[in-house]
mmCIF file of N, CA and C in Angstrom:
data_model
loop_
_atom_site.group_PDB
_atom_site.id
_atom_site.type_symbol
_atom_site.label_atom_id
_atom_site.label_comp_id
_atom_site.label_asym_id
_atom_site.label_seq_id
_atom_site.Cartn_x
_atom_site.Cartn_y
_atom_site.Cartn_z
ATOM 1 N N MET A 21 -0.829 -29.115 -46.256
ATOM 2 C CA MET A 21 -1.070 -28.957 -48.020
ATOM 3 C C MET A 21 -2.201 -28.033 -48.018
ATOM 4 N N ALA A 22 -1.754 -27.254 -49.059
ATOM 5 C CA ALA A 22 -2.364 -26.432 -49.526
ATOM 6 C C ALA A 22 -3.410 -27.342 -50.714
ATOM 7 N N SER A 23 -4.235 -26.268 -50.656
ATOM 8 C CA SER A 23 -5.717 -26.709 -51.385
ATOM 9 C C SER A 23 -5.798 -25.612 -52.520
ATOM 10 N N SER A 24 -5.625 -26.345 -53.769
ATOM 11 C CA SER A 24 -5.633 -25.186 -55.197
ATOM 12 C C SER A 24 -6.926 -24.843 -55.183
ATOM 13 N N VAL A 25 -7.424 -23.576 -55.982
ATOM 14 C CA VAL A 25 -8.173 -23.058 -55.940
ATOM 15 C C VAL A 25 -8.429 -22.484 -57.365
ATOM 16 N N VAL A 26 -9.478 -23.284 -58.339
ATOM 17 C CA VAL A 26 -9.742 -22.729 -60.014
ATOM 18 C C VAL A 26 -11.149 -21.400 -59.368
ATOM 19 N N ARG A 27 -9.899 -20.203 -60.554
ATOM 20 C CA ARG A 27 -11.134 -19.028 -60.238
ATOM 21 C C ARG A 27 -11.669 -18.525 -61.587
ATOM 22 N N ALA A 28 -12.742 -18.565 -62.256
ATOM 23 C CA ALA A 28 -13.643 -17.810 -63.600
ATOM 24 C C ALA A 28 -13.554 -16.872 -63.283
ATOM 25 N N THR A 29 -13.367 -15.824 -64.161
ATOM 26 C CA THR A 29 -14.393 -14.380 -64.566
ATOM 27 C C THR A 29 -14.845 -14.693 -65.285
ATOM 28 N N VAL A 30 -16.329 -13.484 -64.963
ATOM 29 C CA VAL A 30 -17.146 -13.296 -65.909
ATOM 30 C C VAL A 30 -17.589 -11.832 -66.169
ATOM 31 N N ARG A 31 -16.947 -12.048 -67.816
ATOM 32 C CA ARG A 31 -17.103 -10.521 -67.717
ATOM 33 C C ARG A 31 -18.287 -10.517 -69.029
ATOM 34 N N ALA A 32 -18.786 -9.489 -69.439
ATOM 35 C CA ALA A 32 -20.026 -8.569 -69.987
ATOM 36 C C ALA A 32 -19.767 -7.964 -71.576
ATOM 37 N N VAL A 33 -19.895 -8.857 -72.689
ATOM 38 C CA VAL A 33 -19.871 -8.337 -73.946
ATOM 39 C C VAL A 33 -20.937 -7.851 -74.866
ATOM 40 N N SER A 34 -21.025 -6.124 -74.523
ATOM 41 C CA SER A 34 -21.512 -5.953 -74.930
ATOM 42 C C SER A 34 -21.796 -5.630 -76.632
ATOM 43 N N LYS A 35 -20.298 -5.705 -77.425
ATOM 44 C CA LYS A 35 -20.102 -5.037 -78.585
ATOM 45 C C LYS A 35 -19.894 -6.352 -79.565
ATOM 46 N N ARG A 36 -19.456 -7.766 -79.127
ATOM 47 C CA ARG A 36 -19.492 -8.711 -80.005
ATOM 48 C C ARG A 36 -20.538 -9.308 -79.896
ATOM 49 N N ARG A 37 -20.905 -9.959 -81.461
ATOM 50 C CA ARG A 37 -22.205 -10.735 -81.518
ATOM 51 C C ARG A 37 -21.536 -12.315 -81.088
ATOM 52 N N ILE A 38 -22.679 -12.369 -80.636
ATOM 53 C CA ILE A 38 -22.612 -14.026 -80.072
ATOM 54 C C ILE A 38 -22.793 -15.350 -81.462
ATOM 55 N N GLN A 39 -22.369 -15.658 -82.348
ATOM 56 C CA GLN A 39 -22.990 -16.573 -83.427
ATOM 57 C C GLN A 39 -23.675 -17.820 -82.619
ATOM 58 N N ALA A 40 -24.779 -18.606 -83.054
ATOM 59 C CA ALA A 40 -24.995 -19.568 -82.916
ATOM 60 C C ALA A 40 -24.609 -20.716 -83.659
ATOM 61 N N THR A 41 -24.607 -21.778 -82.767
ATOM 62 C CA THR A 41 -23.295 -22.790 -83.315
ATOM 63 C C THR A 41 -24.233 -23.424 -84.213
ATOM 64 N N ARG A 42 -23.616 -24.291 -85.054
ATOM 65 C CA ARG A 42 -24.393 -24.868 -85.543
ATOM 66 C C ARG A 42 -24.813 -26.567 -85.641
ATOM 67 N N ALA A 43 -25.696 -27.002 -85.685
ATOM 68 C CA ALA A 43 -25.900 -28.319 -85.281
ATOM 69 C C ALA A 43 -25.168 -29.371 -86.353
ATOM 70 N N ALA A 44 -24.502 -30.791 -85.791
ATOM 71 C CA ALA A 44 -23.607 -31.418 -86.462
ATOM 72 C C ALA A 44 -24.543 -32.054 -87.647
ATOM 73 N N LEU A 45 -25.842 -32.120 -87.669
ATOM 74 C CA LEU A 45 -26.584 -32.951 -88.436
ATOM 75 C C LEU A 45 -28.171 -32.844 -88.117
ATOM 76 N N THR A 46 -28.933 -32.274 -89.044
ATOM 77 C CA THR A 46 -30.420 -32.126 -88.833
ATOM 78 C C THR A 46 -30.848 -33.111 -89.792
ATOM 79 N N LEU A 47 -31.949 -33.351 -88.972
ATOM 80 C CA LEU A 47 -32.809 -34.357 -90.048
ATOM 81 C C LEU A 47 -34.083 -33.710 -90.658
ATOM 82 N N THR A 48 -34.423 -34.080 -92.003
ATOM 83 C CA THR A 48 -36.031 -33.577 -92.383
ATOM 84 C C THR A 48 -37.089 -34.434 -91.644
ATOM 85 N N PRO A 49 -37.884 -34.035 -91.668
ATOM 86 C CA PRO A 49 -39.346 -35.167 -91.320
ATOM 87 C C PRO A 49 -39.031 -36.260 -92.119
ATOM 88 N N SER A 50 -39.072 -36.477 -93.738
ATOM 89 C CA SER A 50 -39.109 -37.450 -94.103
ATOM 90 C C SER A 50 -37.712 -38.363 -93.876
ATOM 91 N N ALA A 51 -36.995 -37.915 -93.494
ATOM 92 C CA ALA A 51 -35.858 -38.636 -93.174
ATOM 93 C C ALA A 51 -35.809 -39.362 -91.711
ATOM 94 N N VAL A 52 -36.618 -38.682 -90.809
ATOM 95 C CA VAL A 52 -36.913 -39.485 -89.236
ATOM 96 C C VAL A 52 -37.895 -40.511 -89.772
ATOM 97 N N GLN A 53 -38.772 -40.460 -90.107
ATOM 98 C CA GLN A 53 -40.020 -40.971 -90.458
ATOM 99 C C GLN A 53 -39.287 -42.006 -91.320
ATOM 100 N N LYS A 54 -38.387 -42.426 -92.326
ATOM 101 C CA LYS A 54 -37.746 -43.522 -93.087
ATOM 102 C C LYS A 54 -36.918 -44.304 -91.856
ATOM 103 N N ILE A 55 -36.119 -43.547 -91.761
ATOM 104 C CA ILE A 55 -35.172 -44.383 -90.422
ATOM 105 C C ILE A 55 -36.110 -44.852 -89.471
ATOM 106 N N LYS A 56 -37.165 -45.047 -88.685
ATOM 107 C CA LYS A 56 -38.164 -45.161 -88.194
ATOM 108 C C LYS A 56 -38.880 -46.077 -88.856
ATOM 109 N N GLU A 57 -39.207 -46.426 -89.976
ATOM 110 C CA GLU A 57 -39.219 -47.472 -90.876
ATOM 111 C C GLU A 57 -38.576 -48.681 -90.490
ATOM 112 N N LEU A 58 -37.459 -48.209 -91.110
ATOM 113 C CA LEU A 58 -36.027 -49.293 -91.788
ATOM 114 C C LEU A 58 -35.927 -49.870 -90.016
ATOM 115 N N LEU A 59 -35.640 -49.157 -88.814
ATOM 116 C CA LEU A 59 -35.298 -49.503 -87.508
ATOM 117 C C LEU A 59 -36.946 -50.684 -87.122
ATOM 118 N N LYS A 60 -37.909 -50.580 -87.438
ATOM 119 C CA LYS A 60 -38.798 -51.385 -87.370
ATOM 120 C C LYS A 60 -39.256 -52.251 -87.163
ATOM 121 N N ASP A 61 -38.331 -53.010 -87.928
ATOM 122 C CA ASP A 61 -38.219 -54.453 -88.075
ATOM 123 C C ASP A 61 -36.746 -55.196 -87.367
ATOM 124 N N LYS A 62 -36.116 -54.030 -86.989
ATOM 125 C CA LYS A 62 -34.655 -54.233 -86.165
ATOM 126 C C LYS A 62 -34.432 -53.933 -84.638
ATOM 127 N N PRO A 63 -35.141 -54.727 -83.701
ATOM 128 C CA PRO A 63 -35.400 -54.208 -82.370
ATOM 129 C C PRO A 63 -33.980 -54.048 -81.755
ATOM 130 N N GLU A 64 -32.969 -55.108 -82.532
ATOM 131 C CA GLU A 64 -31.700 -55.111 -81.732
ATOM 132 C C GLU A 64 -30.379 -54.130 -82.165
ATOM 133 N N HIS A 65 -31.028 -53.286 -82.619
ATOM 134 C CA HIS A 65 -30.290 -51.909 -83.488
ATOM 135 C C HIS A 65 -30.871 -49.952 -82.826
ATOM 136 N N VAL A 66 -30.002 -49.711 -82.150
ATOM 137 C CA VAL A 66 -30.235 -48.648 -81.575
ATOM 138 C C VAL A 66 -30.453 -47.392 -82.822
ATOM 139 N N GLY A 67 -30.225 -47.274 -83.661
ATOM 140 C CA GLY A 67 -29.803 -46.264 -84.627
ATOM 141 C C GLY A 67 -29.403 -46.660 -85.514
ATOM 142 N N VAL A 68 -28.703 -45.697 -86.771
ATOM 143 C CA VAL A 68 -28.049 -45.588 -88.057
ATOM 144 C C VAL A 68 -26.436 -44.724 -87.466
ATOM 145 N N LYS A 69 -25.719 -45.045 -88.155
ATOM 146 C CA LYS A 69 -24.728 -44.694 -88.183
ATOM 147 C C LYS A 69 -24.198 -43.931 -89.524
ATOM 148 N N VAL A 70 -23.851 -42.676 -89.572
ATOM 149 C CA VAL A 70 -23.319 -41.828 -91.170
ATOM 150 C C VAL A 70 -21.904 -41.831 -90.505
ATOM 151 N N GLY A 71 -21.037 -42.129 -91.996
ATOM 152 C CA GLY A 71 -19.615 -42.211 -91.425
ATOM 153 C C GLY A 71 -18.937 -41.485 -93.310
ATOM 154 N N VAL A 72 -17.801 -41.466 -93.503
ATOM 155 C CA VAL A 72 -17.405 -40.924 -95.123
ATOM 156 C C VAL A 72 -15.805 -41.884 -95.360
ATOM 157 N N ARG A 73 -16.365 -42.302 -96.377
ATOM 158 C CA ARG A 73 -14.870 -43.091 -96.976
ATOM 159 C C ARG A 73 -14.237 -42.678 -97.755
ATOM 160 N N THR A 74 -13.117 -42.965 -98.200
ATOM 161 C CA THR A 74 -12.450 -42.525 -99.561
ATOM 162 C C THR A 74 -12.670 -43.252 -100.358
ATOM 163 N N ARG A 75 -13.188 -42.760 -101.373
ATOM 164 C CA ARG A 75 -13.638 -43.853 -102.803
ATOM 165 C C ARG A 75 -14.640 -42.765 -103.728
ATOM 166 N N GLY A 76 -14.629 -43.148 -104.876
ATOM 167 C CA GLY A 76 -15.436 -42.825 -105.734
ATOM 168 C C GLY A 76 -14.261 -41.706 -106.538
ATOM 169 N N CYS A 77 -14.740 -41.071 -107.992
ATOM 170 C CA CYS A 77 -14.010 -39.915 -108.174
ATOM 171 C C CYS A 77 -13.638 -38.761 -107.907
ATOM 172 N N ASN A 78 -14.369 -38.423 -106.739
ATOM 173 C CA ASN A 78 -13.886 -37.027 -106.747
ATOM 174 C C ASN A 78 -13.761 -37.115 -104.750
ATOM 175 N N GLY A 79 -13.524 -38.317 -104.191
ATOM 176 C CA GLY A 79 -12.743 -38.661 -102.837
ATOM 177 C C GLY A 79 -13.554 -39.015 -102.150
ATOM 178 N N LEU A 80 -14.421 -38.125 -101.340
ATOM 179 C CA LEU A 80 -15.417 -38.833 -100.143
ATOM 180 C C LEU A 80 -16.871 -39.339 -100.542
ATOM 181 N N SER A 81 -17.135 -40.155 -100.170
ATOM 182 C CA SER A 81 -18.371 -40.740 -100.407
ATOM 183 C C SER A 81 -19.177 -41.294 -98.861
ATOM 184 N N TYR A 82 -20.418 -40.682 -99.039
ATOM 185 C CA TYR A 82 -21.309 -40.978 -97.025
ATOM 186 C C TYR A 82 -21.304 -42.926 -97.247
ATOM 187 N N THR A 83 -21.710 -43.074 -95.972
ATOM 188 C CA THR A 83 -22.063 -44.332 -95.328
ATOM 189 C C THR A 83 -22.998 -44.804 -94.401
ATOM 190 N N LEU A 84 -23.973 -44.874 -94.794
ATOM 191 C CA LEU A 84 -24.990 -45.238 -93.694
ATOM 192 C C LEU A 84 -25.103 -46.861 -93.145
ATOM 193 N N GLU A 85 -25.061 -47.001 -92.252
ATOM 194 C CA GLU A 85 -24.824 -48.540 -91.731
ATOM 195 C C GLU A 85 -25.971 -48.039 -90.398
ATOM 196 N N TYR A 86 -26.542 -49.443 -89.936
ATOM 197 C CA TYR A 86 -27.290 -49.797 -89.036
ATOM 198 C C TYR A 86 -26.312 -50.344 -87.576
ATOM 199 N N THR A 87 -26.432 -49.690 -86.409
ATOM 200 C CA THR A 87 -25.563 -49.822 -85.669
ATOM 201 C C THR A 87 -26.313 -50.237 -84.088
ATOM 202 N N LYS A 88 -25.800 -51.070 -83.214
ATOM 203 C CA LYS A 88 -26.294 -51.661 -81.722
ATOM 204 C C LYS A 88 -25.891 -50.390 -80.547
ATOM 205 N N SER A 89 -24.876 -50.037 -80.616
ATOM 206 C CA SER A 89 -24.795 -49.214 -79.763
ATOM 207 C C SER A 89 -23.584 -47.986 -80.202
ATOM 208 N N LYS A 90 -23.609 -46.720 -79.422
ATOM 209 C CA LYS A 90 -23.105 -45.886 -80.093
ATOM 210 C C LYS A 90 -21.223 -45.959 -79.182
ATOM 211 N N GLY A 91 -20.101 -45.693 -80.451
ATOM 212 C CA GLY A 91 -18.662 -46.066 -80.309
ATOM 213 C C GLY A 91 -17.740 -44.684 -79.393
ATOM 214 N N ASP A 92 -17.059 -44.683 -78.824
ATOM 215 C CA ASP A 92 -16.671 -44.285 -78.106
ATOM 216 C C ASP A 92 -16.756 -43.047 -78.856
ATOM 217 N N SER A 93 -16.315 -42.779 -80.154
ATOM 218 C CA SER A 93 -16.000 -41.806 -80.479
ATOM 219 C C SER A 93 -16.764 -40.642 -81.342
ATOM 220 N N ASP A 94 -17.813 -41.170 -81.472
ATOM 221 C CA ASP A 94 -19.058 -41.254 -81.920
ATOM 222 C C ASP A 94 -19.963 -39.858 -81.330
ATOM 223 N N GLU A 95 -20.604 -39.058 -82.217
ATOM 224 C CA GLU A 95 -21.159 -37.731 -81.884
ATOM 225 C C GLU A 95 -22.743 -38.559 -82.163
ATOM 226 N N GLU A 96 -23.499 -38.207 -81.240
ATOM 227 C CA GLU A 96 -24.891 -38.924 -81.103
ATOM 228 C C GLU A 96 -25.690 -37.257 -81.628
ATOM 229 N N VAL A 97 -26.894 -37.943 -82.197
ATOM 230 C CA VAL A 97 -28.208 -36.574 -82.402
ATOM 231 C C VAL A 97 -29.027 -37.545 -82.988
ATOM 232 N N VAL A 98 -30.073 -36.998 -81.791
ATOM 233 C CA VAL A 98 -31.344 -37.544 -81.552
ATOM 234 C C VAL A 98 -32.653 -36.437 -82.044
ATOM 235 N N GLN A 99 -33.267 -36.609 -82.574
ATOM 236 C CA GLN A 99 -34.004 -35.993 -83.414
ATOM 237 C C GLN A 99 -35.676 -36.532 -83.206
ATOM 238 N N ASP A 100 -36.585 -36.443 -82.643
ATOM 239 C CA ASP A 100 -37.717 -36.459 -83.144
ATOM 240 C C ASP A 100 -37.537 -38.350 -82.704
ATOM 241 N N GLY A 101 -37.072 -38.722 -81.852
ATOM 242 C CA GLY A 101 -37.289 -39.771 -81.671
ATOM 243 C C GLY A 101 -35.970 -40.895 -82.020
ATOM 244 N N VAL A 102 -35.310 -40.344 -82.994
ATOM 245 C CA VAL A 102 -34.389 -41.115 -84.342
ATOM 246 C C VAL A 102 -33.129 -40.937 -83.645
ATOM 247 N N ARG A 103 -32.598 -41.978 -83.058
ATOM 248 C CA ARG A 103 -30.606 -41.705 -82.869
ATOM 249 C C ARG A 103 -30.198 -41.877 -84.354
ATOM 250 N N VAL A 104 -28.830 -40.870 -84.233
ATOM 251 C CA VAL A 104 -28.235 -41.237 -85.493
ATOM 252 C C VAL A 104 -27.187 -40.632 -84.728
ATOM 253 N N PHE A 105 -25.782 -41.878 -85.285
ATOM 254 C CA PHE A 105 -24.646 -41.218 -84.640
ATOM 255 C C PHE A 105 -23.448 -40.756 -85.866
ATOM 256 N N ILE A 106 -22.674 -40.021 -85.938
ATOM 257 C CA ILE A 106 -21.706 -39.716 -86.431
ATOM 258 C C ILE A 106 -20.346 -39.759 -86.212
ATOM 259 N N GLU A 107 -20.160 -41.005 -86.889
ATOM 260 C CA GLU A 107 -18.508 -41.550 -86.976
ATOM 261 C C GLU A 107 -16.968 -40.166 -86.435
ATOM 262 N N LYS A 108 -16.324 -40.183 -86.286
ATOM 263 C CA LYS A 108 -15.298 -39.167 -85.859
ATOM 264 C C LYS A 108 -14.524 -38.333 -87.305
ATOM 265 N N LYS A 109 -14.300 -39.588 -87.910
ATOM 266 C CA LYS A 109 -13.626 -39.109 -89.331
ATOM 267 C C LYS A 109 -15.300 -38.216 -89.902
ATOM 268 N N ALA A 110 -16.337 -38.315 -89.713
ATOM 269 C CA ALA A 110 -17.280 -37.639 -90.444
ATOM 270 C C ALA A 110 -17.530 -36.304 -89.747
ATOM 271 N N GLN A 111 -17.493 -36.135 -88.640
ATOM 272 C CA GLN A 111 -17.793 -35.144 -87.558
ATOM 273 C C GLN A 111 -17.536 -34.068 -88.199
ATOM 274 N N LEU A 112 -16.133 -33.115 -88.627
ATOM 275 C CA LEU A 112 -16.092 -32.076 -89.130
ATOM 276 C C LEU A 112 -16.626 -31.961 -90.512
ATOM 277 N N THR A 113 -16.739 -32.950 -91.620
ATOM 278 C CA THR A 113 -17.366 -32.984 -92.952
ATOM 279 C C THR A 113 -18.700 -32.454 -92.881
ATOM 280 N N LEU A 114 -19.572 -33.409 -91.773
ATOM 281 C CA LEU A 114 -21.040 -33.141 -91.785
ATOM 282 C C LEU A 114 -21.192 -32.128 -90.718
ATOM 283 N N LEU A 115 -20.666 -30.833 -90.631
ATOM 284 C CA LEU A 115 -20.992 -29.580 -89.497
ATOM 285 C C LEU A 115 -22.321 -29.177 -90.272
ATOM 286 N N GLY A 116 -23.072 -28.986 -89.765
ATOM 287 C CA GLY A 116 -24.216 -27.823 -90.820
ATOM 288 C C GLY A 116 -25.139 -28.551 -91.890
ATOM 289 N N THR A 117 -24.932 -30.200 -91.922
ATOM 290 C CA THR A 117 -25.585 -30.706 -92.787
ATOM 291 C C THR A 117 -27.126 -31.242 -92.763
ATOM 292 N N GLU A 118 -27.580 -30.898 -93.685
ATOM 293 C CA GLU A 118 -29.098 -31.551 -93.696
ATOM 294 C C GLU A 118 -29.330 -33.008 -94.329
ATOM 295 N N MET A 119 -30.005 -33.706 -93.593
ATOM 296 C CA MET A 119 -30.454 -35.311 -94.338
ATOM 297 C C MET A 119 -31.450 -35.620 -94.396
ATOM 298 N N ASP A 120 -31.986 -35.841 -95.601
ATOM 299 C CA ASP A 120 -33.011 -35.818 -96.327
ATOM 300 C C ASP A 120 -33.271 -37.161 -96.799
ATOM 301 N N TYR A 121 -34.344 -37.149 -97.333
ATOM 302 C CA TYR A 121 -35.057 -39.174 -97.648
ATOM 303 C C TYR A 121 -35.991 -38.228 -98.887
ATOM 304 N N VAL A 122 -35.220 -38.910 -99.980
ATOM 305 C CA VAL A 122 -36.334 -38.601 -101.177
ATOM 306 C C VAL A 122 -36.773 -39.226 -102.073
ATOM 307 N N GLU A 123 -38.133 -39.515 -101.989
ATOM 308 C CA GLU A 123 -38.064 -40.401 -103.697
ATOM 309 C C GLU A 123 -39.220 -40.220 -104.646
ATOM 310 N N ASP A 124 -38.619 -40.656 -106.023
ATOM 311 C CA ASP A 124 -39.106 -40.069 -107.065
ATOM 312 C C ASP A 124 -39.530 -41.728 -108.007
ATOM 313 N N LYS A 125 -39.986 -41.567 -109.250
ATOM 314 C CA LYS A 125 -40.276 -42.833 -110.083
ATOM 315 C C LYS A 125 -39.158 -43.347 -110.211
ATOM 316 N N LEU A 126 -38.139 -42.822 -110.088
ATOM 317 C CA LEU A 126 -37.222 -44.080 -110.475
ATOM 318 C C LEU A 126 -35.686 -43.849 -109.240
ATOM 319 N N SER A 127 -35.700 -43.886 -108.222
ATOM 320 C CA SER A 127 -35.144 -44.207 -107.210
ATOM 321 C C SER A 127 -35.673 -43.682 -105.871
ATOM 322 N N SER A 128 -35.422 -44.466 -104.575
ATOM 323 C CA SER A 128 -35.578 -43.607 -103.354
ATOM 324 C C SER A 128 -34.371 -43.570 -102.885
ATOM 325 N N GLU A 129 -33.832 -42.189 -101.953
ATOM 326 C CA GLU A 129 -32.498 -42.352 -101.592
ATOM 327 C C GLU A 129 -32.341 -41.398 -100.436
ATOM 328 N N PHE A 130 -31.292 -41.399 -99.309
ATOM 329 C CA PHE A 130 -31.128 -40.204 -98.644
ATOM 330 C C PHE A 130 -30.215 -39.506 -99.440
ATOM 331 N N VAL A 131 -30.595 -37.857 -98.687
ATOM 332 C CA VAL A 131 -29.575 -37.064 -99.645
ATOM 333 C C VAL A 131 -29.154 -36.280 -98.816
ATOM 334 N N PHE A 132 -27.958 -35.459 -98.570
ATOM 335 C CA PHE A 132 -26.888 -35.161 -97.495
ATOM 336 C C PHE A 132 -27.022 -33.869 -98.259
ATOM 337 N N ASN A 133 -27.472 -32.640 -97.931
ATOM 338 C CA ASN A 133 -27.297 -31.446 -98.187
ATOM 339 C C ASN A 133 -26.479 -30.747 -97.412
ATOM 340 N N ASN A 134 -25.027 -30.637 -97.852
ATOM 341 C CA ASN A 134 -24.281 -29.939 -96.966
ATOM 342 C C ASN A 134 -23.356 -28.699 -97.639
ATOM 343 N N PRO A 135 -23.691 -27.531 -96.659
ATOM 344 C CA PRO A 135 -22.915 -26.664 -96.696
ATOM 345 C C PRO A 135 -21.563 -26.060 -97.085
ATOM 346 N N ASN A 136 -20.835 -27.889 -96.722
ATOM 347 C CA ASN A 136 -19.106 -27.500 -97.032
ATOM 348 C C ASN A 136 -18.506 -28.391 -97.950
ATOM 349 N N ILE A 137 -19.313 -28.957 -98.530
ATOM 350 C CA ILE A 137 -18.892 -29.507 -100.149
ATOM 351 C C ILE A 137 -18.581 -28.126 -100.880
ATOM 352 N N LYS A 138 -17.090 -28.649 -101.792
ATOM 353 C CA LYS A 138 -16.615 -27.826 -102.772
ATOM 354 C C LYS A 138 -16.900 -28.161 -104.375
ATOM 355 N N GLY A 139 -16.931 -29.513 -104.090
ATOM 356 C CA GLY A 139 -17.208 -30.207 -105.581
ATOM 357 C C GLY A 139 -17.905 -31.463 -105.139
ATOM 358 N N THR A 140 -18.693 -31.769 -106.347
ATOM 359 C CA THR A 140 -18.958 -33.437 -106.382
ATOM 360 C C THR A 140 -18.587 -33.931 -108.038
ATOM 361 N N CYS A 141 -18.729 -35.297 -107.971
ATOM 362 C CA CYS A 141 -18.853 -35.747 -109.057
ATOM 363 C C CYS A 141 -20.220 -35.905 -110.056
ATOM 364 N N GLY A 142 -19.539 -35.682 -111.694
ATOM 365 C CA GLY A 142 -20.639 -36.005 -111.911
ATOM 366 C C GLY A 142 -22.222 -36.799 -111.524
ATOM 367 N N CYS A 143 -21.675 -38.032 -111.078
ATOM 368 C CA CYS A 143 -22.489 -38.664 -110.528
ATOM 369 C C CYS A 143 -23.769 -38.524 -109.054
ATOM 370 N N GLY A 144 -23.025 -37.492 -108.733
ATOM 371 C CA GLY A 144 -23.180 -37.552 -107.411
ATOM 372 C C GLY A 144 -23.013 -38.284 -106.086
ATOM 373 N N GLU A 145 -22.361 -38.971 -106.693
ATOM 374 C CA GLU A 145 -21.808 -39.909 -105.045
ATOM 375 C C GLU A 145 -21.216 -39.728 -104.447
ATOM 376 N N SER A 146 -19.735 -38.734 -105.069
ATOM 377 C CA SER A 146 -18.501 -38.613 -103.963
ATOM 378 C C SER A 146 -18.631 -36.874 -104.500
ATOM 379 N N PHE A 147 -17.604 -36.694 -103.152
ATOM 380 C CA PHE A 147 -17.703 -35.434 -103.418
ATOM 381 C C PHE A 147 -15.982 -34.845 -102.464
ATOM 382 N N ASN A 148 -15.982 -33.691 -102.285
ATOM 383 C CA ASN A 148 -14.555 -33.388 -101.688
ATOM 384 C C ASN A 148 -14.762 -31.944 -100.997
ATOM 385 N N ILE A 149 -14.132 -31.277 -100.030
ATOM 386 C CA ILE A 149 -14.154 -30.469 -99.074
ATOM 387 C C ILE A 149 -13.094 -29.666 -99.624
#
């Protein structure tokens, strides 16, 4: 019986510039702090899950929910002790996004600074890619 051999070739690439990959999602310190605060009273939950749903006047909207475990196709982002899981459907739309938590006199909310968005609705709750 013949055994198969896998071969690999390494080549030095001097003229091509290697680009750094973008993180799927980064969290600001205020977002990390708020997620820690929210999970403090929920010991059975391990993190939050971010997803997108079809709704709103412009197409897509973000969803956030507590999660007890990582889904089979979820991507996990761990930052400063906080675990955020990204649903498979949302992974490409969130690539390179910064998740922030903002408080002002009238509201407090998570804000997604997404470089992939092509347009948003007037109220800012839905977007399109």
